[in-house]
Coordinates of C-alpha atoms and ligand atoms in Angstrom, one line a residue:
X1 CA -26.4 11.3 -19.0
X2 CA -28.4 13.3 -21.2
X3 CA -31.6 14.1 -18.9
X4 CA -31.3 13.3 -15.2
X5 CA -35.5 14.2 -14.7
X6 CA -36.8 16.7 -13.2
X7 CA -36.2 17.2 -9.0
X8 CA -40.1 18.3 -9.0
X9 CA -41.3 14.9 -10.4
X10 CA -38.6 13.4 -8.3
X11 CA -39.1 10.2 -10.5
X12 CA -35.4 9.0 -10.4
X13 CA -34.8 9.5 -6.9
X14 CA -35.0 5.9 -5.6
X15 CA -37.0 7.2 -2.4
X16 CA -39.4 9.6 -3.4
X17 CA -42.6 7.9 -2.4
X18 CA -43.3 9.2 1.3
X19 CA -42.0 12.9 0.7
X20 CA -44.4 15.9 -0.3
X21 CA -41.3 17.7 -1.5
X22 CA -38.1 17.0 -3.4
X23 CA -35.1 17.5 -0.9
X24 CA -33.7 21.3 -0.8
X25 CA -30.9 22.1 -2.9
X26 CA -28.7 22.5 -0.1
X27 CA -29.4 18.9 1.5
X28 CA -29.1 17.6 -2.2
X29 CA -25.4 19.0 -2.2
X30 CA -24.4 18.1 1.3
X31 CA -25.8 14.7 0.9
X32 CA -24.6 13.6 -2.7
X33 CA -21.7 11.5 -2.6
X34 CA -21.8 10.8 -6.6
X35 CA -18.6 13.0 -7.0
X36 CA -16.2 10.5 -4.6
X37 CA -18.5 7.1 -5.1
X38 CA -18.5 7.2 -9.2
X39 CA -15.3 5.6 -8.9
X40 CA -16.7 2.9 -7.7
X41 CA -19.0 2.7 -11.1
X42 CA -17.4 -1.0 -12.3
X43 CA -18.1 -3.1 -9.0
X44 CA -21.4 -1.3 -8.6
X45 CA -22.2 -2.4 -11.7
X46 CA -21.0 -6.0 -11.8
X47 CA -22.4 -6.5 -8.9
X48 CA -25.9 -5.8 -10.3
X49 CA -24.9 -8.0 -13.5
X50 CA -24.4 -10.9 -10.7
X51 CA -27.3 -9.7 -9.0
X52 CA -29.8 -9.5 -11.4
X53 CA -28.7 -12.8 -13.1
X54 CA -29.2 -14.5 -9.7
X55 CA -32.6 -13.2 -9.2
X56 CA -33.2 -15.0 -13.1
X57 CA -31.7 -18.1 -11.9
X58 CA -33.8 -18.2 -9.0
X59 CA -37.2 -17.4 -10.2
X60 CA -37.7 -14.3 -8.5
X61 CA -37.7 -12.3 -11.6
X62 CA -37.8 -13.0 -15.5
X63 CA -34.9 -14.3 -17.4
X64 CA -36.0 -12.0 -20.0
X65 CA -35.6 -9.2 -17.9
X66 CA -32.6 -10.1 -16.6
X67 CA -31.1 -10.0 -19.3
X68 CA -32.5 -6.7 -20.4
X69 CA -30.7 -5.5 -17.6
X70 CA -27.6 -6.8 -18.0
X71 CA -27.8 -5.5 -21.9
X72 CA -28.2 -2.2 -20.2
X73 CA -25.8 -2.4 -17.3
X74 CA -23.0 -2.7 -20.5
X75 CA -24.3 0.0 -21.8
X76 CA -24.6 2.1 -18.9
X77 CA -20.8 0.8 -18.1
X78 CA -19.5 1.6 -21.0
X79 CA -21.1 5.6 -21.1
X80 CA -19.6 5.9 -18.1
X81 CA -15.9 4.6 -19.5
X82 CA -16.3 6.9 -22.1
X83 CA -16.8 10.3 -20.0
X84 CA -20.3 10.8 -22.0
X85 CA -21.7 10.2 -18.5
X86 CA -23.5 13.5 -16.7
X87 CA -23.3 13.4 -13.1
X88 CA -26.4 14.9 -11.0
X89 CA -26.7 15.8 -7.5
X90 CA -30.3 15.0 -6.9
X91 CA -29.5 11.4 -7.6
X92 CA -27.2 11.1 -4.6
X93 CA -24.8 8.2 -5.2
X94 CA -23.1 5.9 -7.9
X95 CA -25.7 3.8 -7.1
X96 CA -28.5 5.6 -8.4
X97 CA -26.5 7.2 -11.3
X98 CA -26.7 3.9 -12.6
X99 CA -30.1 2.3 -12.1
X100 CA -31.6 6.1 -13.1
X101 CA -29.4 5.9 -16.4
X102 CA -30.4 1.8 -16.4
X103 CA -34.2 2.7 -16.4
X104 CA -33.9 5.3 -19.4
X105 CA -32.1 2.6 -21.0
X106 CA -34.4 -0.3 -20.7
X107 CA -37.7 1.4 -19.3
X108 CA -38.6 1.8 -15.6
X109 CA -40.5 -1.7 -15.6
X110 CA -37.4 -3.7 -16.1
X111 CA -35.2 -1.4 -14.1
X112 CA -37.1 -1.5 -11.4
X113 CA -36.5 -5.0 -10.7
X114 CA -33.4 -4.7 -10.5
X115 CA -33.3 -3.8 -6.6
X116 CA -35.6 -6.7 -5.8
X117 CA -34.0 -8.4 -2.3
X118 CA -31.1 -5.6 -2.1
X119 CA -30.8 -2.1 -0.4
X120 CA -27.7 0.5 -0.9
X121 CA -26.7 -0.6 2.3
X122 CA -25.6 -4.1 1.1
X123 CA -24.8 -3.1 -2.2
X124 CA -22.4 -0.3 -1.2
X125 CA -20.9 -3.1 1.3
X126 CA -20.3 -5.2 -1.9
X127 CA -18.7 -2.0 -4.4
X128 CA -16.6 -1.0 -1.3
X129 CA -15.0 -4.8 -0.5
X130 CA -14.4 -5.4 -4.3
X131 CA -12.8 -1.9 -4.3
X132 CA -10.5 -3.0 -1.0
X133 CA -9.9 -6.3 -2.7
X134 CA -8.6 -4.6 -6.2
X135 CA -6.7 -2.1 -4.0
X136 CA -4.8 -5.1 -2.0
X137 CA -3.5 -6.8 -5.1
X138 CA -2.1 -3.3 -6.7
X139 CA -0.7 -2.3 -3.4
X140 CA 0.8 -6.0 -2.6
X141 CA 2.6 -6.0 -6.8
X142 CA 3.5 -2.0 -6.1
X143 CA 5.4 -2.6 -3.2
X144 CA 6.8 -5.7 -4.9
X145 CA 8.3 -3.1 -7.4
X146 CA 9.5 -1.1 -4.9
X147 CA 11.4 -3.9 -3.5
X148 CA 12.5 -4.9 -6.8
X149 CA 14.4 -1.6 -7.1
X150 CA 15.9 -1.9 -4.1
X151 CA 17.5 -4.9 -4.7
X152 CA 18.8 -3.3 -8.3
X153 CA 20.1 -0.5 -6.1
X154 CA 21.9 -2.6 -3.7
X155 CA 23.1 -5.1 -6.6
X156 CA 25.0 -2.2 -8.5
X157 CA 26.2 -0.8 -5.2
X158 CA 27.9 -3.8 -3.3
X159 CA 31.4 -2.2 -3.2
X160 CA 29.6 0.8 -1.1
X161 CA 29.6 1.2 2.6
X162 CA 28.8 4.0 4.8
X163 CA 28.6 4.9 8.4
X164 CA 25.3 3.6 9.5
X165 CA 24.1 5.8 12.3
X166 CA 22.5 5.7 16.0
X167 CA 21.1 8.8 17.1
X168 CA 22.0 10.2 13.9
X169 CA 25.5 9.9 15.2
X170 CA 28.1 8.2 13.2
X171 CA 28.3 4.2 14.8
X172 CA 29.7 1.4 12.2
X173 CA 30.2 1.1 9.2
X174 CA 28.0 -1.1 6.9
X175 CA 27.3 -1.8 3.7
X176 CA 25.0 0.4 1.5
X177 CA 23.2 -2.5 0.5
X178 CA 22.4 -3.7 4.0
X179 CA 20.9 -1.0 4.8
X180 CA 18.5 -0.3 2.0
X181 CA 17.9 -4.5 2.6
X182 CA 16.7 -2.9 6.2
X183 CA 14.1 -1.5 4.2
X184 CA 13.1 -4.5 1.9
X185 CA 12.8 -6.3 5.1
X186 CA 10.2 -3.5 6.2
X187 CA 8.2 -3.8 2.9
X188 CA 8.0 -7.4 3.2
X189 CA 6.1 -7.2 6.0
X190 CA 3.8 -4.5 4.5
X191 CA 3.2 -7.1 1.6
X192 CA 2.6 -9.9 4.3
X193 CA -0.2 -7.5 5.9
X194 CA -1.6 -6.4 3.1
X195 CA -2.2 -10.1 1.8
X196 CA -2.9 -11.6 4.7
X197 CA -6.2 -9.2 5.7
X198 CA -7.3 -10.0 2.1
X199 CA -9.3 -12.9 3.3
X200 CA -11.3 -10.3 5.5
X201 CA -12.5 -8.1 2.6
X202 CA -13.3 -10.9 0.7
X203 CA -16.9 -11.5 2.0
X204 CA -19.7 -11.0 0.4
X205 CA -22.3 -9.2 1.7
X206 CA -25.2 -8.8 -1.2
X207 CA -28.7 -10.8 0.3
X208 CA -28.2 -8.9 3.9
X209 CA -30.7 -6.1 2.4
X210 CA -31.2 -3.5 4.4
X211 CA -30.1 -4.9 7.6
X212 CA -32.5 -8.0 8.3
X213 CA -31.9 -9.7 5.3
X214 CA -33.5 -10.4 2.2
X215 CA -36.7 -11.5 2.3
X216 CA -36.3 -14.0 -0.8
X217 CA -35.0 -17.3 -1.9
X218 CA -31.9 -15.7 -2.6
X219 CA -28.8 -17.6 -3.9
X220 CA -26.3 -15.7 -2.5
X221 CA -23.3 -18.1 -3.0
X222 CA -23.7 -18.1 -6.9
X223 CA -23.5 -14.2 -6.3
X224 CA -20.5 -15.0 -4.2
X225 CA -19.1 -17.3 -7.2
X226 CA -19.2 -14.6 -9.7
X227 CA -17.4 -12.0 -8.0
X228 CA -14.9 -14.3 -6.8
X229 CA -15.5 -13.8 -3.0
X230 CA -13.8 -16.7 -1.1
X231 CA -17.3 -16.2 1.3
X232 CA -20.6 -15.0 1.9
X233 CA -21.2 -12.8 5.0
X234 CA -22.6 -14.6 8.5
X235 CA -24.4 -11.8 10.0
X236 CA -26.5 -9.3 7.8
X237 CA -25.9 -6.5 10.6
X238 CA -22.4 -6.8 10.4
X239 CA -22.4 -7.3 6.6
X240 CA -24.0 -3.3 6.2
X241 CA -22.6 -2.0 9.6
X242 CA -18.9 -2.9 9.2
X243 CA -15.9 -1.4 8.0
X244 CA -13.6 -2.5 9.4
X245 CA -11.9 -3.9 6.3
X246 CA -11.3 -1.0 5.2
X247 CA -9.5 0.2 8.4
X248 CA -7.6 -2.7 8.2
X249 CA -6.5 -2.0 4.6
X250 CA -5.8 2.1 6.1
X251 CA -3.5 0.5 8.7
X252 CA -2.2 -1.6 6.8
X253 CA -1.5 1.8 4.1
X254 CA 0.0 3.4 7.2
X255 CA 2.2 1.4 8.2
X256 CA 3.6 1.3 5.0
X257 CA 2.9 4.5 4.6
X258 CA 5.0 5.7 7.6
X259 CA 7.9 2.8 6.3
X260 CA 8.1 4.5 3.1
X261 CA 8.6 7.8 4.6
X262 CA 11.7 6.3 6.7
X263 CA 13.0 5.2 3.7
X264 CA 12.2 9.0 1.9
X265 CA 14.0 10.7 5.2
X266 CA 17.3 8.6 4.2
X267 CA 17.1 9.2 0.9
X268 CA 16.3 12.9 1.6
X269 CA 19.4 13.2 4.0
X270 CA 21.7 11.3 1.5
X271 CA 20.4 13.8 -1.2
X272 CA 22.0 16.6 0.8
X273 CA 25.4 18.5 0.3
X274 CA 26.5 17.3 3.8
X275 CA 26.1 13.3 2.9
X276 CA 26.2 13.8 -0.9
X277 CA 25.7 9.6 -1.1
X278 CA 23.0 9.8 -4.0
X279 CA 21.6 11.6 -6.7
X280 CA 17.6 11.1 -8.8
X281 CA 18.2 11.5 -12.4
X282 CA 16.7 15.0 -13.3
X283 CA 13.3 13.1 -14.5
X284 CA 12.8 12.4 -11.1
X285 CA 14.3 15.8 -9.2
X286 CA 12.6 19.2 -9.0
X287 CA 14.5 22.6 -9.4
X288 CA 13.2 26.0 -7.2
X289 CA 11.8 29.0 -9.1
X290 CA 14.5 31.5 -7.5
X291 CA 17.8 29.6 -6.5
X292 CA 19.0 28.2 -9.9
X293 CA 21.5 25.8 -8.5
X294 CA 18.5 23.8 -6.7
X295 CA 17.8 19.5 -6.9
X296 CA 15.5 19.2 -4.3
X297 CA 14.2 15.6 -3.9
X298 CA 10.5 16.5 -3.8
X299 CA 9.1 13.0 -4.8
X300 CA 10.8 11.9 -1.7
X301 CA 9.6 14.6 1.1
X302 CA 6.1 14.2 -0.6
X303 CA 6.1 10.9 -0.2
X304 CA 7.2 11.6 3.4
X305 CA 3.9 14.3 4.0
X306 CA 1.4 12.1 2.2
X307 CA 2.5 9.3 4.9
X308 CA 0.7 12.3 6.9
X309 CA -2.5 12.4 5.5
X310 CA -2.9 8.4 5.5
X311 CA -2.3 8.3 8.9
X312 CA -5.2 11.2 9.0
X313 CA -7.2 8.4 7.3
X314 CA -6.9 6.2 9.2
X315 CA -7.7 8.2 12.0
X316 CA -10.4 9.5 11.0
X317 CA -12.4 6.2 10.3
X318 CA -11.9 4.7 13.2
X319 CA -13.2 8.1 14.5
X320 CA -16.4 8.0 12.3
X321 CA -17.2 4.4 13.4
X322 CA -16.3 4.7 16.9
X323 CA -19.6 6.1 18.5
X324 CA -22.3 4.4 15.9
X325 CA -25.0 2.1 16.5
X326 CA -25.5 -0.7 14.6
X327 CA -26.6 -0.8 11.7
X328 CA -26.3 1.5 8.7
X329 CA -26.0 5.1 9.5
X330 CA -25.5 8.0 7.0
X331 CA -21.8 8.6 8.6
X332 CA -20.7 5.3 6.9
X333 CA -20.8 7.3 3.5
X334 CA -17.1 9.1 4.9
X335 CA -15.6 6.1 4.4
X336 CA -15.1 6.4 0.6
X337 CA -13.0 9.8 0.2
X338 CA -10.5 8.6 2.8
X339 CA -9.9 4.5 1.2
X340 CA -9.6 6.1 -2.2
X341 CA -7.1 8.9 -1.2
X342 CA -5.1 6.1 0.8
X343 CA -5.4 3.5 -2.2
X344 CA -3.8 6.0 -4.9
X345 CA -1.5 7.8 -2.5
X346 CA 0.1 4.1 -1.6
X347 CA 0.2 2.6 -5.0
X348 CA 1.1 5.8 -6.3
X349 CA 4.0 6.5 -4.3
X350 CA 5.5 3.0 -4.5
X351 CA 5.1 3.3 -8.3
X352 CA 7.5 6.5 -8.3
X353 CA 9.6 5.5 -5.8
X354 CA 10.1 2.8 -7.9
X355 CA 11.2 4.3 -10.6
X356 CA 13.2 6.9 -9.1
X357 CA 15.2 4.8 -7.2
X358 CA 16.0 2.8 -10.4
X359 CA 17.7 6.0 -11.7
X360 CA 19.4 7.1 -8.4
X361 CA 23.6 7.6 -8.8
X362 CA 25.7 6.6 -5.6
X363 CA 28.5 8.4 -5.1
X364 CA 30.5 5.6 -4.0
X365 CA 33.6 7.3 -3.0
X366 CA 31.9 10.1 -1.1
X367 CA 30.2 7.4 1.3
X368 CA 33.2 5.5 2.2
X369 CA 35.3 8.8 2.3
X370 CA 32.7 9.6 4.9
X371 CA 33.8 6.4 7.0
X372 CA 37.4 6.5 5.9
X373 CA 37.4 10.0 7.3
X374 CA 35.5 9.3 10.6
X375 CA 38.8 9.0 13.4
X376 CA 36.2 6.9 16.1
X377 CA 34.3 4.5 13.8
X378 CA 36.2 1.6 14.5
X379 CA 36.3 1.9 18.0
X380 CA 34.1 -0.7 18.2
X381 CA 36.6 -3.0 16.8
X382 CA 39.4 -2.2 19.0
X383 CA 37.4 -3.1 22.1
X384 CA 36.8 -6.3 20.3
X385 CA 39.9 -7.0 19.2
X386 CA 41.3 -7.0 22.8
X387 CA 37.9 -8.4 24.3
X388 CA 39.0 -11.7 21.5
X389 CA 42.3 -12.4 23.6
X390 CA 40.2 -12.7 26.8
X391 CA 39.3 -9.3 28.1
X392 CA 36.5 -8.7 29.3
X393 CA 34.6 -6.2 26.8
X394 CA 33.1 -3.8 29.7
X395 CA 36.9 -3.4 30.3
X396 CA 37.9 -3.8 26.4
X397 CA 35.5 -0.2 26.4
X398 CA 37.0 1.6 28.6
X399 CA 40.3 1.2 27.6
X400 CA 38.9 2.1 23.8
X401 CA 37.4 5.3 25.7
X402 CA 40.8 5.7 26.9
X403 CA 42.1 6.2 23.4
X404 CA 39.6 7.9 21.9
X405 CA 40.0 10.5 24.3
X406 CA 44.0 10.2 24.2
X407 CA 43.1 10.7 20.2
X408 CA 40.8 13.7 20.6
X409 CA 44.0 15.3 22.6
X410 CA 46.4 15.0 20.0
X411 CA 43.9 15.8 17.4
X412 CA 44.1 12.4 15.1
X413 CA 42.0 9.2 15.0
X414 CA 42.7 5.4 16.4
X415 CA 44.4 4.1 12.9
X416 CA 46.8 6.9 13.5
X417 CA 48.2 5.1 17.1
X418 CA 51.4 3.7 17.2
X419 CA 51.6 0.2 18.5
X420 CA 53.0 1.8 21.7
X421 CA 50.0 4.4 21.8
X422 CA 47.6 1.4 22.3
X423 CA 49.7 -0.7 24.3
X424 CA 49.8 1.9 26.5
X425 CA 46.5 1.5 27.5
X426 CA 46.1 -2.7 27.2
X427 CA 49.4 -5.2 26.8
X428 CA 46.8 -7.1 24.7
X429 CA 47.4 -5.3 21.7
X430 CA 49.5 -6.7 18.8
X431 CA 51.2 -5.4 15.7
X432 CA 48.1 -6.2 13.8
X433 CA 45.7 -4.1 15.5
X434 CA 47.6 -1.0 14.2
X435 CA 45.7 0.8 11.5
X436 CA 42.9 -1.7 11.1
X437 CA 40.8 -1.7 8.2
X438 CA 36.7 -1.0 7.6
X439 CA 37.0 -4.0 5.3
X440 CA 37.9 -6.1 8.2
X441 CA 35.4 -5.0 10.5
X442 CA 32.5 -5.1 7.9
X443 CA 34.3 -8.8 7.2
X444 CA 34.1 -9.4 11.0
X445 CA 30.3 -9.3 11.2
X446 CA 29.9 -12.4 9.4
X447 CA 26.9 -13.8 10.8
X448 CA 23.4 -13.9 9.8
X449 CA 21.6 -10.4 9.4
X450 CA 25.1 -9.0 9.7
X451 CA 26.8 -6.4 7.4
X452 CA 29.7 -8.9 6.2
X453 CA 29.6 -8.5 2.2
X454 CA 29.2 -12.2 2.3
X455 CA 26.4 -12.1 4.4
X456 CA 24.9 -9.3 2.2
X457 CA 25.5 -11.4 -1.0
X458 CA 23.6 -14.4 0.3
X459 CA 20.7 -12.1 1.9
X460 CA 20.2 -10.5 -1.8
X461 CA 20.6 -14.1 -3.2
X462 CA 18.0 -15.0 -0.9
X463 CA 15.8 -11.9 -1.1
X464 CA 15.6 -12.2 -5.1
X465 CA 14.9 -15.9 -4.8
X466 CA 11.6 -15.4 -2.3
X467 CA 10.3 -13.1 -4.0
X468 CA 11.0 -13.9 -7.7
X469 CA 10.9 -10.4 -8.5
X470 CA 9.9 -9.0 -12.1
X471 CA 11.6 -5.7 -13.3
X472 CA 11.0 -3.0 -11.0
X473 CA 8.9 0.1 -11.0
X474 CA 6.5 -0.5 -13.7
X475 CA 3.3 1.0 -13.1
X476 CA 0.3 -0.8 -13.4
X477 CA -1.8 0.4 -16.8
X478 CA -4.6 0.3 -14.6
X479 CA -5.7 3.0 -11.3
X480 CA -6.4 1.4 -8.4
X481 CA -10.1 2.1 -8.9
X482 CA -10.2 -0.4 -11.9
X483 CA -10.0 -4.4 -11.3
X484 CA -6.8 -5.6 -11.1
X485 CA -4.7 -7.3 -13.9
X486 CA -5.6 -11.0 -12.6
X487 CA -1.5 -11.5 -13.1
X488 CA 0.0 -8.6 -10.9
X489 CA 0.4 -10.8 -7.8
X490 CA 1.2 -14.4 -8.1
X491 CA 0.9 -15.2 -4.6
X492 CA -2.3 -13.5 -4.5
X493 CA -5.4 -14.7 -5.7
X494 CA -7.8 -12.0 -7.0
X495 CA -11.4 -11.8 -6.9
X496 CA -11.5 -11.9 -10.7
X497 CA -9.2 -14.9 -11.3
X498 CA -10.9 -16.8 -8.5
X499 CA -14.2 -16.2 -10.3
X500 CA -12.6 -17.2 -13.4
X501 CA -11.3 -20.5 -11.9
X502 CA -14.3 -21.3 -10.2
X503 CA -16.7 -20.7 -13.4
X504 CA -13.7 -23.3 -15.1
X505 CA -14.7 -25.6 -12.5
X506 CA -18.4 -25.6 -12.3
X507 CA -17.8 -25.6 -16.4
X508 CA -15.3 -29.0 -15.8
X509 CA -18.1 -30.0 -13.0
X510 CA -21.0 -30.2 -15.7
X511 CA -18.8 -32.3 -18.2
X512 CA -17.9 -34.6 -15.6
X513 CA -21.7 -34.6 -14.7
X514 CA -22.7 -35.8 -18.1
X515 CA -20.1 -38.7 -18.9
Ligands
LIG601 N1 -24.1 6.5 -0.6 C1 -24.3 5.7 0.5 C2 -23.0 5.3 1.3 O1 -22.0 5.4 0.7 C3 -25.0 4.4 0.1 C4 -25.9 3.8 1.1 C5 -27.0 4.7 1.3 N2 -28.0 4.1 2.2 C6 -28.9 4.8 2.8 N3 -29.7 4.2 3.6 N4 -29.1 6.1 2.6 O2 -23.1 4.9 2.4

């Protein structure tokens, strides 16, 4: 912006009127929330656009004006597209960064209509639900991607199994691919979240005013139509006071969040000399600046901290809005920094989890060495192979104990006991429980949700069929602060393709009107 005005003359400020003197310096800095809030610059301003044509429509102010403003708004949009745009403390907020810009673009007469009917309590309400809105349909198609590469993982790694673990103690084995299906399971559910509170930022809140409402014929529907919402707020207190869409949208982020970083421990662990099970491709590994032999999977344990500071988020919102009155108060301005760190830390780790995981190596042979190797980690399957001819499996254990501990004497594991060995212990066993395979007991769990490779094929068939999953890991061209590509979630419809659809209607409406 080339000149912001002077703080003396104060003519920008949009609340100058009642005050002898311009705020000091120091309030000015610990007031100004332009710095966090500029990101908000595109719903701000087509919220205006929708705003301004409204009051037009409605007779409230001139058409001419209107769309004086709206010339300007583009303009004022696009300087601030282009970097050219100088941010300046004394004017607070994004909000009046652009209406100050607006009136040095078009003249303070026209400008100044623009807030006819509408305080920065509504019209933050608006920027902040659009922004929630945009930031559900990147995170619901990000962790779409992540899924998708899961899927590619387990695909190219059905003929792997490892032990899975309890207590991080060696149990059964099961398939590789089951268990990182575990985790598209998990993410499924973060998708079905996400979507599902998208109907509770969708509200629009523009007409509520300060707190009372607007006290003008306002059309607040047609404002609802253009910007897609699927409603108009009910309650003009709640419409400025609430926020709770956006901690919705921070638990939500959590929870995934704190999913993710369950998946980043594994992957962490497997990463290690003592698993060995998988490998990053270098683009997506860090070295250390003193031990030259180093891959250390940072992507992974950052992912893993950052689950940290979401949860901190989400925390500290609910902290914020915990003890406040209704309706606006100043504290309502925190809940900016904290929805835009959570919205890029979520899409942005999905996005390069993504992508790493598409370039991970499994080391097949070390992860079933690691069962092959294990002496105990069928003992499971003896006790049900005797527990099959009729023994009860509280007794099928103990006898298994029995061996195990008969094993641990002679220093060798259950496939290495002679028929006799296990007879020994139960007359139930047979020739063919000697030196039983992990084939047959992955096999042996063939039963929905199991581990059986069969099982695992149909739950990936499945899997890849409800979710029609495109290629994996692509990131979005656009940050989460931008409005979302109207195709990145199918199942989803956005703000901006229902206002597409819905100015196609009214459109189809008219034509059918004049037949
Ligand atoms: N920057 C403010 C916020 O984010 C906008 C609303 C300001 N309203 C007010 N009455 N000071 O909450």
């Amino acid at each position: 912006m080339a000149d912001a005005g002077n703080p003396n003359e104060a003519p920008q400020r949009l609340w100058g009127g009642r005050f002898e003197e311009a705020p000091d310096a120091l309030v000015q800095a610990y007031t100004s929330s332009i710095q966090t809030d500029l990101l908000l610059f595109r719903h701000d301003i087509a919220g205006s656009r929708a705003h301004a044509r409204m009051l037009a429509a409605q007779g409230i102010i001139d058409t001419a004006d209107a769309a004086t403003i709206i010339q300007g708004l583009d303009q004022v949009e696009s300087e601030i597209e282009s970097g050219g745009f100088e941010i300046n403390h004394e004017l607070e907020d994004i909000h009046t960064h652009v209406e100050a810009r607006l009136g040095q673009i078009i003249g303070a007469d026209a400008a100044g209509r623009l807030h006819t009917a509408r305080s920065r309590n509504d019209q933050v309400a608006l920027d902040t639900r659009m922004f929630v809105r945009d930031a559900i349909v990147q995170a619901v198609g990000a962790v779409r991607g992540l899924q998708a590469s899961l899927i590619e993982l387990a695909e190219r790694s059905l003929d792997v199994y490892l032990p899975g673990y309890t207590h991080l103690q060696r149990a059964q084995p099961v398939l590789f691919a089951h268990h990182l299906l575990a985790y598209l399971e998990m993410l499924d559910r973060d998708a079905d979240r996400l979507v599902d509170s998208f109907a509770r930022a969708d509200v629009m809140p523009l007409g509520s005013a300060a707190l009372a409402g607007a006290a003008y014929p306002l059309d607040r529907q047609a404002v609802a139509d253009e910007l897609g919402f699927e409603a108009i707020s009910r309650n003009s207190i709640d419409a400025v006071s609430s926020r709770d869409y956006i901690v919705e949208f921070l638990s939500n982020a959590a929870i995934c969040m704190v999913n993710i970083s369950r998946l980043c421990e594994d992957v962490i662990l497997w990463s290690s000399a003592e698993f060995g099970v998988l490998q990053f491709a270098d683009a997506f590994t860090t070295g250390s600046s003193i031990m030259p032999q180093k891959r250390n999977p940072d992507i992974a344990e950052l992912a893993r901290g950052r689950s940290g500071k979401v949860l901190g988020h989400l925390t500290g919102l609910l902290t914020t809005l915990k003890g406040l009155p209704l309706a606006y108060n100043r504290d309502l301005q925190e809940d900016k920094s904290g929805l835009f760190d959570t919205a890029e830390t979520l899409i942005g780790t999905l996005h390069v989890l993504a992508r790493a995981l598409l370039t991970a190596q499994v080391n097949g042979d070390r992860a079933r060495a690691m069962v092959d190797q294990d002496p105990f980690i069928l003992a499971t399957d003896y006790a049900d192979y005797i527990t099959r001819t009729g023994v009860p499996f509280r007794e099928a254990h103990g006898v298994v104990g029995r061996l195990v501990r008969l094993c641990e004497q002679r220093g060798c594991g259950l496939s290495d006991l002679t028929l006799e060995d296990l007879q020994s212990e139960h007359p139930s066993f047979e020739a063919d429980a000697v030196g039983m395979t992990v084939q047959a007991a992955l096999e042996s769990r063939d039963i929905p949700g199991g581990t059986a490779p069969s099982q695992v094929l149909a739950a990936l068939e499945e899997a890849k069929e409800r979710l029609q999953l495109k290629p994996a890991g692509q990131p979005s061209s656009q940050p989460p602060s931008q409005p979302a590509a109207s195709s990145s979630e199918p199942q989803l419809e956005t703000g901006l393709n229902r206002a597409q659809r819905r100015a196609a209607e009214r459109a189809a409406a008219k034509q059918q009107g004049r037949r």
